Coordinates of C-alpha atoms (C1' of nucleotides) in Angstrom, one line a residue:
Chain A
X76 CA 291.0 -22.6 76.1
X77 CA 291.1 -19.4 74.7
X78 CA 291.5 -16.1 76.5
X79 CA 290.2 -13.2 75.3
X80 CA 291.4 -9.8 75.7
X81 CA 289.5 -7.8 79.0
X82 CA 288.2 -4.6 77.6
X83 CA 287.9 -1.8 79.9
X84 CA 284.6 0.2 79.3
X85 CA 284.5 4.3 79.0
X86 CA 285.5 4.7 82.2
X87 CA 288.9 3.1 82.2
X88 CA 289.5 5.4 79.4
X89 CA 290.2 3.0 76.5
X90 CA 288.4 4.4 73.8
X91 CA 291.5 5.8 72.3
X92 CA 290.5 9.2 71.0
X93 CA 293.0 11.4 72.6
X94 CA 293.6 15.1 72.0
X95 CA 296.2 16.9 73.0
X96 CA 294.8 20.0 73.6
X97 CA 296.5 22.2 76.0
X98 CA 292.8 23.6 78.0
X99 CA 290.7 24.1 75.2
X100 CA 287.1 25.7 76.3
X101 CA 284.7 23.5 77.8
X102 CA 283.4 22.3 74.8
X103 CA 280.6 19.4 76.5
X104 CA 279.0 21.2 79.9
X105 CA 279.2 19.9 83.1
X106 CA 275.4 19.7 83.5
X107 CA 276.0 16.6 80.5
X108 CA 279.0 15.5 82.6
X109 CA 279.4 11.5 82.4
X110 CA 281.0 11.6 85.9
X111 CA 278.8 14.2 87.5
X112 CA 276.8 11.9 90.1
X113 CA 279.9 10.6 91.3
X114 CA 282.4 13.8 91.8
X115 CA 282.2 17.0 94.0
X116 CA 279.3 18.2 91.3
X117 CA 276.8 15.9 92.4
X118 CA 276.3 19.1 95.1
X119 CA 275.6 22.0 92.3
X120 CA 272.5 23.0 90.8
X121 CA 271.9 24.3 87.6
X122 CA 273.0 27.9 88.0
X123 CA 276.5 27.2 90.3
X124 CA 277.3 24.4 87.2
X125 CA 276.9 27.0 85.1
X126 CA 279.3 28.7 86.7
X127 CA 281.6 25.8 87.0
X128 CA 281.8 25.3 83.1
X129 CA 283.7 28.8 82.6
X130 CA 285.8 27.7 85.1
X131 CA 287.5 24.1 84.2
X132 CA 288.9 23.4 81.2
X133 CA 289.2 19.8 80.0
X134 CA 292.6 18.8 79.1
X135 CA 293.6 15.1 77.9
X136 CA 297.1 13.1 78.6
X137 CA 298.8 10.7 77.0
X138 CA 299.1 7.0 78.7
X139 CA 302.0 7.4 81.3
X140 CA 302.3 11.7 81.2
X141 CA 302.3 13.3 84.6
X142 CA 299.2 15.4 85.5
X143 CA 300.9 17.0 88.5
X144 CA 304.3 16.5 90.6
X145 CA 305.1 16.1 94.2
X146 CA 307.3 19.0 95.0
X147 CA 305.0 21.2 92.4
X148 CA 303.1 24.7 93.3
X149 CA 299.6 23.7 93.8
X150 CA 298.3 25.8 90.9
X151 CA 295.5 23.4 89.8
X152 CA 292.9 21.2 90.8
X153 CA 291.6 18.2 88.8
X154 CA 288.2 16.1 88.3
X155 CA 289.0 12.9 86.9
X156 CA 286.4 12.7 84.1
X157 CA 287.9 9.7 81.8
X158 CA 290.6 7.1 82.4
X159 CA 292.5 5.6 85.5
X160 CA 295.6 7.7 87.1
X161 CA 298.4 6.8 89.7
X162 CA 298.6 8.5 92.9
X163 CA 302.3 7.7 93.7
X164 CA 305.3 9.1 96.4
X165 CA 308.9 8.4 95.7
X166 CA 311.7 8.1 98.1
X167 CA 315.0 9.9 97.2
X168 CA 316.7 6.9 96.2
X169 CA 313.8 5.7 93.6
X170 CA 311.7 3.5 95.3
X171 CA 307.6 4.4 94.6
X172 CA 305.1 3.8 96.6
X173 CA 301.3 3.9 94.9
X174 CA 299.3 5.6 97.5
X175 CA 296.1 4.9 95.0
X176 CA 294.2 4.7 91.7
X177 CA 292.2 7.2 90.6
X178 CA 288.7 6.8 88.8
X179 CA 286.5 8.9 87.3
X180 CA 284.8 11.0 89.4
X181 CA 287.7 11.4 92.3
X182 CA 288.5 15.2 93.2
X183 CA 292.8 15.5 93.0
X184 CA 295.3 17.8 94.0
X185 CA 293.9 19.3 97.2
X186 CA 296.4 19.9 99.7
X187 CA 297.0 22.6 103.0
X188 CA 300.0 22.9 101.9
X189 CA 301.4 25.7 98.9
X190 CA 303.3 22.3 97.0
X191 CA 301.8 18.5 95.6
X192 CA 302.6 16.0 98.6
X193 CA 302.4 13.4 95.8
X194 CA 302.4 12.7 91.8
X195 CA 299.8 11.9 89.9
X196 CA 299.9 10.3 86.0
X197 CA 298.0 9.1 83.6
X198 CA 297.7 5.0 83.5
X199 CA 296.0 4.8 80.3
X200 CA 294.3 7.8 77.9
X201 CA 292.9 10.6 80.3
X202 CA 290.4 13.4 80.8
X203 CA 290.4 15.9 83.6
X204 CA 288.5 18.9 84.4
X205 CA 291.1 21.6 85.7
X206 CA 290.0 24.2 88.3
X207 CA 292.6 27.0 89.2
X208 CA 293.1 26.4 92.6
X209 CA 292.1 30.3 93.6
X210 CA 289.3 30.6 91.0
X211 CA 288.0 27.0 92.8
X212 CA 289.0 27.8 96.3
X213 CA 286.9 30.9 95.5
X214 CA 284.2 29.6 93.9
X215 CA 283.7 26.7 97.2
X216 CA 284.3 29.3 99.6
X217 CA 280.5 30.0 100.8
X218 CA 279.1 27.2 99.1
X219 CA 278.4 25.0 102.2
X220 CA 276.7 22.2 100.5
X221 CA 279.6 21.8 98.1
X222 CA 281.9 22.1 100.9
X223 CA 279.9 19.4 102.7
X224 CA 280.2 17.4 99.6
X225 CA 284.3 17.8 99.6
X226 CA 284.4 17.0 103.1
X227 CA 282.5 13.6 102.4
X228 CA 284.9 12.6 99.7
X229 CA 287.8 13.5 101.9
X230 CA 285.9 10.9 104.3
X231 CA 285.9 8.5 102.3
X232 CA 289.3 8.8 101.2
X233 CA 291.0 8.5 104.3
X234 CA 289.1 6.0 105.1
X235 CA 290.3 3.9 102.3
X236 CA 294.1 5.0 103.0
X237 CA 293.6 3.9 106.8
X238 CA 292.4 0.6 105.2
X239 CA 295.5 0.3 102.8
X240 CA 297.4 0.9 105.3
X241 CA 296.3 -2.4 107.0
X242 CA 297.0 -4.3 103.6
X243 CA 300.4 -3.1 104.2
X244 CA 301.2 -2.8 107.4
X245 CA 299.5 -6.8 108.1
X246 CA 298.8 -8.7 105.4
X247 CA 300.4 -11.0 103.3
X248 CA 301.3 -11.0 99.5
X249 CA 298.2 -13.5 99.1
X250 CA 296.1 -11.6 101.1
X251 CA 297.1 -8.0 99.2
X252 CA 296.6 -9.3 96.0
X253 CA 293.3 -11.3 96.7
X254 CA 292.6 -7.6 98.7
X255 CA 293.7 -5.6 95.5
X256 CA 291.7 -7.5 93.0
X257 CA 288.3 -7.5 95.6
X258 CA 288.5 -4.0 96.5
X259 CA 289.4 -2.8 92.1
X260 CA 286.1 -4.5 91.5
X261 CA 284.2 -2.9 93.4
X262 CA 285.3 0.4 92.8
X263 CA 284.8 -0.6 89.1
X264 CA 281.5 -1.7 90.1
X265 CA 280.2 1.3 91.4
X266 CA 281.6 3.0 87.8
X267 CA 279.0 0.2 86.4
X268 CA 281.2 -2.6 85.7
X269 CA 280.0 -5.5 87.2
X270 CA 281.1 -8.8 86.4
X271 CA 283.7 -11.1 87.7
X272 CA 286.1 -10.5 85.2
X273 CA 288.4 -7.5 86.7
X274 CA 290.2 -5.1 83.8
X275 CA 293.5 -4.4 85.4
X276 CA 294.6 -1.0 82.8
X277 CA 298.1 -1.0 85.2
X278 CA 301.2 -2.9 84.6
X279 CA 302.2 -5.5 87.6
X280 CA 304.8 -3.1 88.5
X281 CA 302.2 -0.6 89.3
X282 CA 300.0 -3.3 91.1
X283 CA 303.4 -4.4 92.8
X284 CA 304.1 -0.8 94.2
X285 CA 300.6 -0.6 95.2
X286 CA 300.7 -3.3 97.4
X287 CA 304.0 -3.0 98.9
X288 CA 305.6 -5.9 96.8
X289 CA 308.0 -6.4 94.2
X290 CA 306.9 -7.3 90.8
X291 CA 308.1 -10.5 91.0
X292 CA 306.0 -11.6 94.2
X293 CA 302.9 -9.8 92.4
X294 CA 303.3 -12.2 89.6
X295 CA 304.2 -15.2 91.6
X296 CA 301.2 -14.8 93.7
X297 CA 298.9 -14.2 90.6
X298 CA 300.5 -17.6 89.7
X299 CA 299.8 -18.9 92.6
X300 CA 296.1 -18.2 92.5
X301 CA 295.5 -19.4 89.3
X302 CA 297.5 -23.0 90.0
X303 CA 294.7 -23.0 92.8
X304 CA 291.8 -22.2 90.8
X305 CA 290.8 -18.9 92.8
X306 CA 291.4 -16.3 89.7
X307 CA 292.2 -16.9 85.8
X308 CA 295.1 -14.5 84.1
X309 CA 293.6 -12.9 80.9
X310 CA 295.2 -10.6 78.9
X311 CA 294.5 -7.0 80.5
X312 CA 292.7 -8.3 83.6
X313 CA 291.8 -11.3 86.0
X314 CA 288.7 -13.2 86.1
X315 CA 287.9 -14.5 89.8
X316 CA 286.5 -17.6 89.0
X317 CA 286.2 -18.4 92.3
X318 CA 284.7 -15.7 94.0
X319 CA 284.0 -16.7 97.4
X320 CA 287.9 -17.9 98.4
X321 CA 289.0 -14.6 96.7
X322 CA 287.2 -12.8 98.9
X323 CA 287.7 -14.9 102.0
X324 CA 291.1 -14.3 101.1
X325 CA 290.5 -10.5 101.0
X326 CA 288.6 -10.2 104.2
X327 CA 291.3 -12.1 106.3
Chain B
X956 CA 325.3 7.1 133.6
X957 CA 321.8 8.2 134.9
X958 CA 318.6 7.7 133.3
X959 CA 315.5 10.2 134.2
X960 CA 312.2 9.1 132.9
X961 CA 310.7 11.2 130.1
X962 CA 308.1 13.1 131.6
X963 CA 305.4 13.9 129.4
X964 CA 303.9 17.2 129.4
X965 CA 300.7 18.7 130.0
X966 CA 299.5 17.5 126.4
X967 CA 300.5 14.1 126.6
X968 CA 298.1 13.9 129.6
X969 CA 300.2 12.4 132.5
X970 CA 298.9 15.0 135.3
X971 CA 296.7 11.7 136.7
X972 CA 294.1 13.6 138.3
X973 CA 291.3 11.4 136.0
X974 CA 287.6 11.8 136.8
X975 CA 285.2 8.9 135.6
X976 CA 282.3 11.0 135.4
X977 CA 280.0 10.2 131.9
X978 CA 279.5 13.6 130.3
X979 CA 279.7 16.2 133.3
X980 CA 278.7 19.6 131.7
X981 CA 281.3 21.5 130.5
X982 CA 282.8 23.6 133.7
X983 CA 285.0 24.7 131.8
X984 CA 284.4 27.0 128.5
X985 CA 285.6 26.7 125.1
X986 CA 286.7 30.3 125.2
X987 CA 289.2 29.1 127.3
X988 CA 290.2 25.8 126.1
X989 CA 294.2 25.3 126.2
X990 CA 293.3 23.1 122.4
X991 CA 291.7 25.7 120.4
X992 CA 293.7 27.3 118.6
X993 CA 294.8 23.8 117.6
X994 CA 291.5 22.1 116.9
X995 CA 288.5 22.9 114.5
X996 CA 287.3 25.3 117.1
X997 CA 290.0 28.1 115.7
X998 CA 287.5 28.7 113.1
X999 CA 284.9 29.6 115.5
X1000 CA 283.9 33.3 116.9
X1001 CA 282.9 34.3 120.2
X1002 CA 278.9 33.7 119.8
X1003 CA 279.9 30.2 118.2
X1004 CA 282.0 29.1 120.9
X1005 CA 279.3 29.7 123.8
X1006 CA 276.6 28.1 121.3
X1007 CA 279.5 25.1 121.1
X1008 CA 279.9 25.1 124.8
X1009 CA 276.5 23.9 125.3
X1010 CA 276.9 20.9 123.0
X1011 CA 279.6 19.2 123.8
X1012 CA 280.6 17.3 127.3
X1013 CA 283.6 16.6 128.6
X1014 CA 284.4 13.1 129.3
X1015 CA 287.7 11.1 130.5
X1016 CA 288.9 8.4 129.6
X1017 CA 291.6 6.0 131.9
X1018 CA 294.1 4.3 130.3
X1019 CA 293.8 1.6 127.9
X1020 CA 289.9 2.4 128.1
X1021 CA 288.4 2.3 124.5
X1022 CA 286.3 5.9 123.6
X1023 CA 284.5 4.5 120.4
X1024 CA 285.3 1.0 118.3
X1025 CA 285.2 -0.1 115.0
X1026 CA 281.6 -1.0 113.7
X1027 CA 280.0 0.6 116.2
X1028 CA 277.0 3.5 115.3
X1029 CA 278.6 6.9 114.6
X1030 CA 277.1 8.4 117.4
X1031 CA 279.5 10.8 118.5
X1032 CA 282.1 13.0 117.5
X1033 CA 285.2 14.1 119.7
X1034 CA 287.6 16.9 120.4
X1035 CA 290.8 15.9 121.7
X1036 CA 291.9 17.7 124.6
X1037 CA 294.1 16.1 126.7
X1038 CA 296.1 12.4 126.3
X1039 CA 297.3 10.6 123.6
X1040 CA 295.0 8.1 121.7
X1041 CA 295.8 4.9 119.8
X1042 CA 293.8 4.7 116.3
X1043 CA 293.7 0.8 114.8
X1044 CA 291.7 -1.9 112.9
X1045 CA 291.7 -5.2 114.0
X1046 CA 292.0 -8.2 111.2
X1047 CA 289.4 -11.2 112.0
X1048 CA 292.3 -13.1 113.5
X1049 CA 293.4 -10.5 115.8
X1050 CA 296.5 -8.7 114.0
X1051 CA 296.3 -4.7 114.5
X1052 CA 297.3 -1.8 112.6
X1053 CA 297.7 1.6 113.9
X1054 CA 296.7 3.5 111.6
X1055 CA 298.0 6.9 114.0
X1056 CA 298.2 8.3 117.2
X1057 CA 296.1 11.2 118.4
X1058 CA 297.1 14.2 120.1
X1059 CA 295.0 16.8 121.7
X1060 CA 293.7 19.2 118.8
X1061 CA 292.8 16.0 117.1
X1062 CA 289.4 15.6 116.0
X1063 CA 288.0 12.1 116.1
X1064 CA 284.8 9.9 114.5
X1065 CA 284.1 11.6 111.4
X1066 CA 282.8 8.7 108.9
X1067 CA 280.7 8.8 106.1
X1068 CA 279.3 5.4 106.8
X1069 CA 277.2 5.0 109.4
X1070 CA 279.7 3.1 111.9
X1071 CA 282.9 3.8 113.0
X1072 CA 285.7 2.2 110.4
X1073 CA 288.3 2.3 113.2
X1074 CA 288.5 2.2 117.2
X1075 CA 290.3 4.6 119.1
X1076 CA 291.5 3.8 123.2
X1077 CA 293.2 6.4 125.5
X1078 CA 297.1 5.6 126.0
X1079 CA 297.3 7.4 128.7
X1080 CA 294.4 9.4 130.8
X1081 CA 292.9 11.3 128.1
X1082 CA 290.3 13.9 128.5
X1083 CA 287.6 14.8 125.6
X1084 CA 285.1 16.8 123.9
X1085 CA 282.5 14.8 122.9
X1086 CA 279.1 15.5 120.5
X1087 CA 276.4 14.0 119.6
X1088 CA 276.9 13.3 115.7
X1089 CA 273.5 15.0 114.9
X1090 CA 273.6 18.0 117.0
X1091 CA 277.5 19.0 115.2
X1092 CA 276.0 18.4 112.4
X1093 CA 273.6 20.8 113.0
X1094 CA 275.7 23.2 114.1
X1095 CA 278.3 23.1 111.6
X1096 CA 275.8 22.7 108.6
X1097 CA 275.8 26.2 107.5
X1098 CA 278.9 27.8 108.9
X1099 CA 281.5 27.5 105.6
X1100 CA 284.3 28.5 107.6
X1101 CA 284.0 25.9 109.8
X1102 CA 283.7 23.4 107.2
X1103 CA 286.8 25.2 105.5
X1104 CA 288.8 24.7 108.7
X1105 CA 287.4 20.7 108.8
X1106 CA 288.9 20.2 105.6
X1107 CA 291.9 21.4 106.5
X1108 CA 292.1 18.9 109.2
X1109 CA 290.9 16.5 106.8
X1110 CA 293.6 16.9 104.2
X1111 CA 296.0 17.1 107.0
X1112 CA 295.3 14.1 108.5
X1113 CA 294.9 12.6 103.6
X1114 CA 298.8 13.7 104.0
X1115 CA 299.8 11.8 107.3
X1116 CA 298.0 9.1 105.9
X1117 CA 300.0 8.5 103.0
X1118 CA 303.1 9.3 104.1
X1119 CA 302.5 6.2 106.7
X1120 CA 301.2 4.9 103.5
X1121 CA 305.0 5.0 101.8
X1122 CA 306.4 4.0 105.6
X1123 CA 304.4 1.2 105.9
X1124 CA 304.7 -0.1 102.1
X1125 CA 308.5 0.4 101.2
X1126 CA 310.9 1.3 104.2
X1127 CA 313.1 -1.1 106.1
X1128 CA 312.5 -1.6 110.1
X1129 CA 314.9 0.8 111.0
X1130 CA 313.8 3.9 108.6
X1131 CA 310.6 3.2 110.1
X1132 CA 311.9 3.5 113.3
X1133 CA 313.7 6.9 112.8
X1134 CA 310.7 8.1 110.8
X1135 CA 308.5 7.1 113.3
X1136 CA 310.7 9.4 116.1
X1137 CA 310.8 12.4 114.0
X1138 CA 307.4 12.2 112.8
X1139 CA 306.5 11.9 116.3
X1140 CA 308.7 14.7 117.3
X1141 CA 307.8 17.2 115.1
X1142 CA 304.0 16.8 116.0
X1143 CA 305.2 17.2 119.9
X1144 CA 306.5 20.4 119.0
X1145 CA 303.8 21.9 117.7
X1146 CA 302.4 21.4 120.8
X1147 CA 305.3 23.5 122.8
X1148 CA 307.4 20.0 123.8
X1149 CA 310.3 20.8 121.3
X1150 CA 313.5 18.9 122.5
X1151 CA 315.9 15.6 121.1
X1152 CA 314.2 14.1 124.0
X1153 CA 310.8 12.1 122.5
X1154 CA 308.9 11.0 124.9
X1155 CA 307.1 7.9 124.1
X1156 CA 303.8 7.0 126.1
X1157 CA 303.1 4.4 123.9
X1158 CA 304.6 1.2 124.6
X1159 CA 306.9 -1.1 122.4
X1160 CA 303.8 -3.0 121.1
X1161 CA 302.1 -0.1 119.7
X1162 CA 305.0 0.9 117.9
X1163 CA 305.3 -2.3 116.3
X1164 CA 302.0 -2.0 115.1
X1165 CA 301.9 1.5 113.4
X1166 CA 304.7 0.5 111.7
X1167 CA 304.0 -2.8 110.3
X1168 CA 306.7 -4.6 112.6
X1169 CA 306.9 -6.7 115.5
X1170 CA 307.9 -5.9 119.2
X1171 CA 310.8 -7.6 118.8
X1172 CA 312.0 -6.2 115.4
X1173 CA 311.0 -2.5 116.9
X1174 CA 313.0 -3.5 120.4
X1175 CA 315.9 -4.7 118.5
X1176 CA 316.0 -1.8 116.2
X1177 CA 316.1 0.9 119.3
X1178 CA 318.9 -1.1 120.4
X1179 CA 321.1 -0.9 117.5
X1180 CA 320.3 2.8 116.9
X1181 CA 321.7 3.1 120.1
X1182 CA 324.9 0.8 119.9
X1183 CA 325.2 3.2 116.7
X1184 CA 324.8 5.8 118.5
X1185 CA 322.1 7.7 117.2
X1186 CA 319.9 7.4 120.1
X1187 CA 319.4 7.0 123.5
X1188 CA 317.2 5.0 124.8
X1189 CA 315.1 6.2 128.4
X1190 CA 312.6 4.7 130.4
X1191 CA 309.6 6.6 128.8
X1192 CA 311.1 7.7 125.6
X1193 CA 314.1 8.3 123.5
X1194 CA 316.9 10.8 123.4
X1195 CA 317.5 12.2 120.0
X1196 CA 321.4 12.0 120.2
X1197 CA 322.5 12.8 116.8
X1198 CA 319.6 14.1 115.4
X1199 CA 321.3 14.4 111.9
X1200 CA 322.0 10.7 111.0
X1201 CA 318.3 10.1 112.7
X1202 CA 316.7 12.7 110.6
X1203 CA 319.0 11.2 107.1
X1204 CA 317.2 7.6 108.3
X1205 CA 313.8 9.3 108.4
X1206 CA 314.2 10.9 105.2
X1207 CA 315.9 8.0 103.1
Chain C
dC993 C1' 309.6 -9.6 148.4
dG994 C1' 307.1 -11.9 144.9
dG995 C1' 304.1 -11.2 140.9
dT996 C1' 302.9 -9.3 136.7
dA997 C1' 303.5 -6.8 132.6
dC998 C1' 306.7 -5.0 129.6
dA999 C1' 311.2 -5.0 127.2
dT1000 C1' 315.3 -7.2 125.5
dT1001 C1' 318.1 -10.8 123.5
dG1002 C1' 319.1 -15.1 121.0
dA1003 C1' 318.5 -18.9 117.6
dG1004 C1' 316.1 -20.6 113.9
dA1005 C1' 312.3 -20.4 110.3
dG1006 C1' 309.9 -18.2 106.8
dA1007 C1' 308.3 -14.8 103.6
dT1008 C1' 309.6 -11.7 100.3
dA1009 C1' 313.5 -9.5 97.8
dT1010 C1' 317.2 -9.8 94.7
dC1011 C1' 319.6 -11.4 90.8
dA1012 C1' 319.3 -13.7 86.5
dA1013 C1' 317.3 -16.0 82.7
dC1014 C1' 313.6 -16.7 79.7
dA1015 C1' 309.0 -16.2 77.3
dG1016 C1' 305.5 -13.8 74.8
dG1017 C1' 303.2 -9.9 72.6
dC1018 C1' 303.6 -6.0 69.7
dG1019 C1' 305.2 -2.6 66.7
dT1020 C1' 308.7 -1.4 63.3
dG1021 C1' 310.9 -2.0 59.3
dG1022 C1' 312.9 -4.7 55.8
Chain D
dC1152 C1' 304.7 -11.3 55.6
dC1153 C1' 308.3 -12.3 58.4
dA1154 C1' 312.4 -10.8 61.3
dC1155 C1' 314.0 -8.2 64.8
dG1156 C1' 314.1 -5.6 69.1
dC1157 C1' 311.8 -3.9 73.0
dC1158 C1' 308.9 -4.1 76.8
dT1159 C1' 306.3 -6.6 80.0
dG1160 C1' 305.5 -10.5 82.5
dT1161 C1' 306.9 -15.1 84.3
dT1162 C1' 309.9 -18.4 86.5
dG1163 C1' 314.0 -20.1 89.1
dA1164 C1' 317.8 -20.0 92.5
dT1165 C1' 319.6 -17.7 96.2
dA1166 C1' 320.0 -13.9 99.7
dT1167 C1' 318.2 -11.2 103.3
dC1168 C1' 315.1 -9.1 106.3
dT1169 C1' 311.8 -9.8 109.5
dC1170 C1' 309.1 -13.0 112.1
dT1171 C1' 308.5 -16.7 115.4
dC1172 C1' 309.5 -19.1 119.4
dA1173 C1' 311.8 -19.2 123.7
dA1174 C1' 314.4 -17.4 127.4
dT1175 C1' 316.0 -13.8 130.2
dG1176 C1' 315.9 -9.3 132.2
dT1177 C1' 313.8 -5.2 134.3
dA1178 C1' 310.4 -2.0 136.3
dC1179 C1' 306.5 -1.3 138.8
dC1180 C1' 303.1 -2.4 142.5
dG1181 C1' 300.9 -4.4 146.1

DNA sequence: CGGTACATTGAGAGATATCAACAGGCGTGG
DNA sequence: CCACGCCTGTTGATATCTCTCAATGTACCG
């Protein structure tokens, strides 16, 4: 049997062009934005986009750099335009917990508060739009469509941290894993990545701190699943050759 | 030694005068709501606030009643104003997570979806402003500062969520525990009830199911936290005895 | 005063963590 | 082209934390 190697399309960011440009002007405008439909711009029209493009500047980051810190002065907002980032908290003595995975199209930094209430780095190649949080802020203020629009993704993402927070708080390692796996594909899916075979671009560790495990019990239970014919291990990803019990699995 | 109960403040709701009327009009106006300074309604001025007292009804809720549950239509929004409410999923087979408590200020059923993703019942007697989805929606459509202040409460509420996030994935039982009494604390006392002494309307169960532990585990970790003497445990809450050590728990 | 619900405590089981060894891929450099 | 080292992932043996099951205790209420 021979496993190939899962490619992650565009929108895992594996097309390995990377600059390293420190804000260089906006070369591509956002009204040809790849990620448009599916981030905060989906709300603009032609003019207010126009506006947008003097205001973000695309900036690329190496595989594992850090886009912004907890701790740090909220200076910058970010639209994830290429690539897969870690949303991640660490306890003073070093242990990490993965509150997410960013995709293209997700809408970072915001916070109330003046400092970052969590890290975020680049898994893989990235691309970001950068706003200046003032310039944005100012920019949103009396736009209330585009403030509707923020207020939906902020929805949405609770609603998806109140549901990790059952993975965590409830389930077991089979059940995060088969959980993980289901809920990644259909993220990906909505990117336009739709098969059964499920690029992971993390490293187990990540996966493991994601789910509240070690990497050893990540990598036992991927084991696991395979000895029991639910998923196949493939370089760079998982195919879930048997759909149905992974998801069973999931939904428990 | 002699034990008082904890009484609970005003805000916690335990002043049991409890109506059961369904949606009496509002005898009371929002200009002089004791929550508004604390809830979206901060944003609003003075024309706003009599055009909001004519959509929204108070309602009450008794204890242990449930105000809306998980897959049910969105049909309603609420204002918390009185009472503390329990927020959860249920997994097919009947294990819950909390996913947080609400106090009054708090403001309840937003969802992007259609239905509710979570249910929320009254602790305690619990008093509430409720309206109809579609009317707030209305009402707040074109008032930016309003959806400003919603977002606020919205990344507010991002924050808690991952912060229960790192709790739930990578503490032991008893940082949980001490987290769990700060955390609670602190969001007391921005209601006026600033003390060590926590009161807890919740019972033992609840606890054990915000934080991803059992009743037993939680009961036997308030018992050695006060053999160690860094609590004190009440009928109806806890006494913060050395608030230091409690507080170095929290934060490890 | 008995009943019920809630909380505590104990003993043992089980899931996951920890510690340690090993395997495989990949890039570097000889 | 192969050897080496490094990093990541896998596997095994044991430890530990938390859960489960069961009994007991305690407060509240009619």
């Amino acid at each position: 049997m021979h496993k190939v190697r899962l490619e992650a399309g565009i929108v895992l960011g594996c097309r390995m062009k990377i600059s390293l440009a420190e804000g260089e002007p906006n070369e591509q405008a956002c009204a040809d934005c790849a990620v448009r439909s599916l981030s905060i711009c989906a709300a603009l029209d032609r003019t207010e986009l126009r506006e947008l493009d003097h205001l973000g500047r695309h900036v690329h980051f190496r595989p594992r750099e850090t886009v912004f810190a907890q701790g740090e002065l909220t200076e910058s907002f970010y639209n994830l335009r290429e690539g897969v980032m870690r949303l991640y908290k660490l306890l003073p003595d070093g242990r990490r917990q993965i509150v997410g995975f960013a995709l293209p199209g997700d809408f970072l930094g915001m916070a109330t508060s003046a400092r970052h209430g969590i890290s975020a780095d680049a898994v893989g190649p990235v691309a970001v739009c950068r706003f200046s949080r003032s310039s944005f802020a100012r920019f949103i203020e009396d736009k209330p469509h585009l403030l509707r629009r923020v207020n939906e993704l902020l929805v949405r993402e609770l609603s998806q941290a109140q549901d990790h927070t059952v993975l965590l708080g409830r389930r077991l390692a089979e059940e995060k894993v088969a959980s993980f796996l289901i809920g990644w594909r259909d993220r990906l899916a909505r990117l336009g990545e739709a098969t059964n075979r499920v690029p992971l671009p993390m490293g187990r560790q990540d996966v493991a701190d994601f789910l509240g495990l070690t990497i050893e019990t990540v990598s036992r239970t991927f084991t696991k699943l395979e000895r029991d014919g639910l998923i196949e291990i493939l370089p760079g990803g998982i195919c879930l050759t048997d759909l149905e019990r992974v998801e069973a699995l999931a939904a428990a």
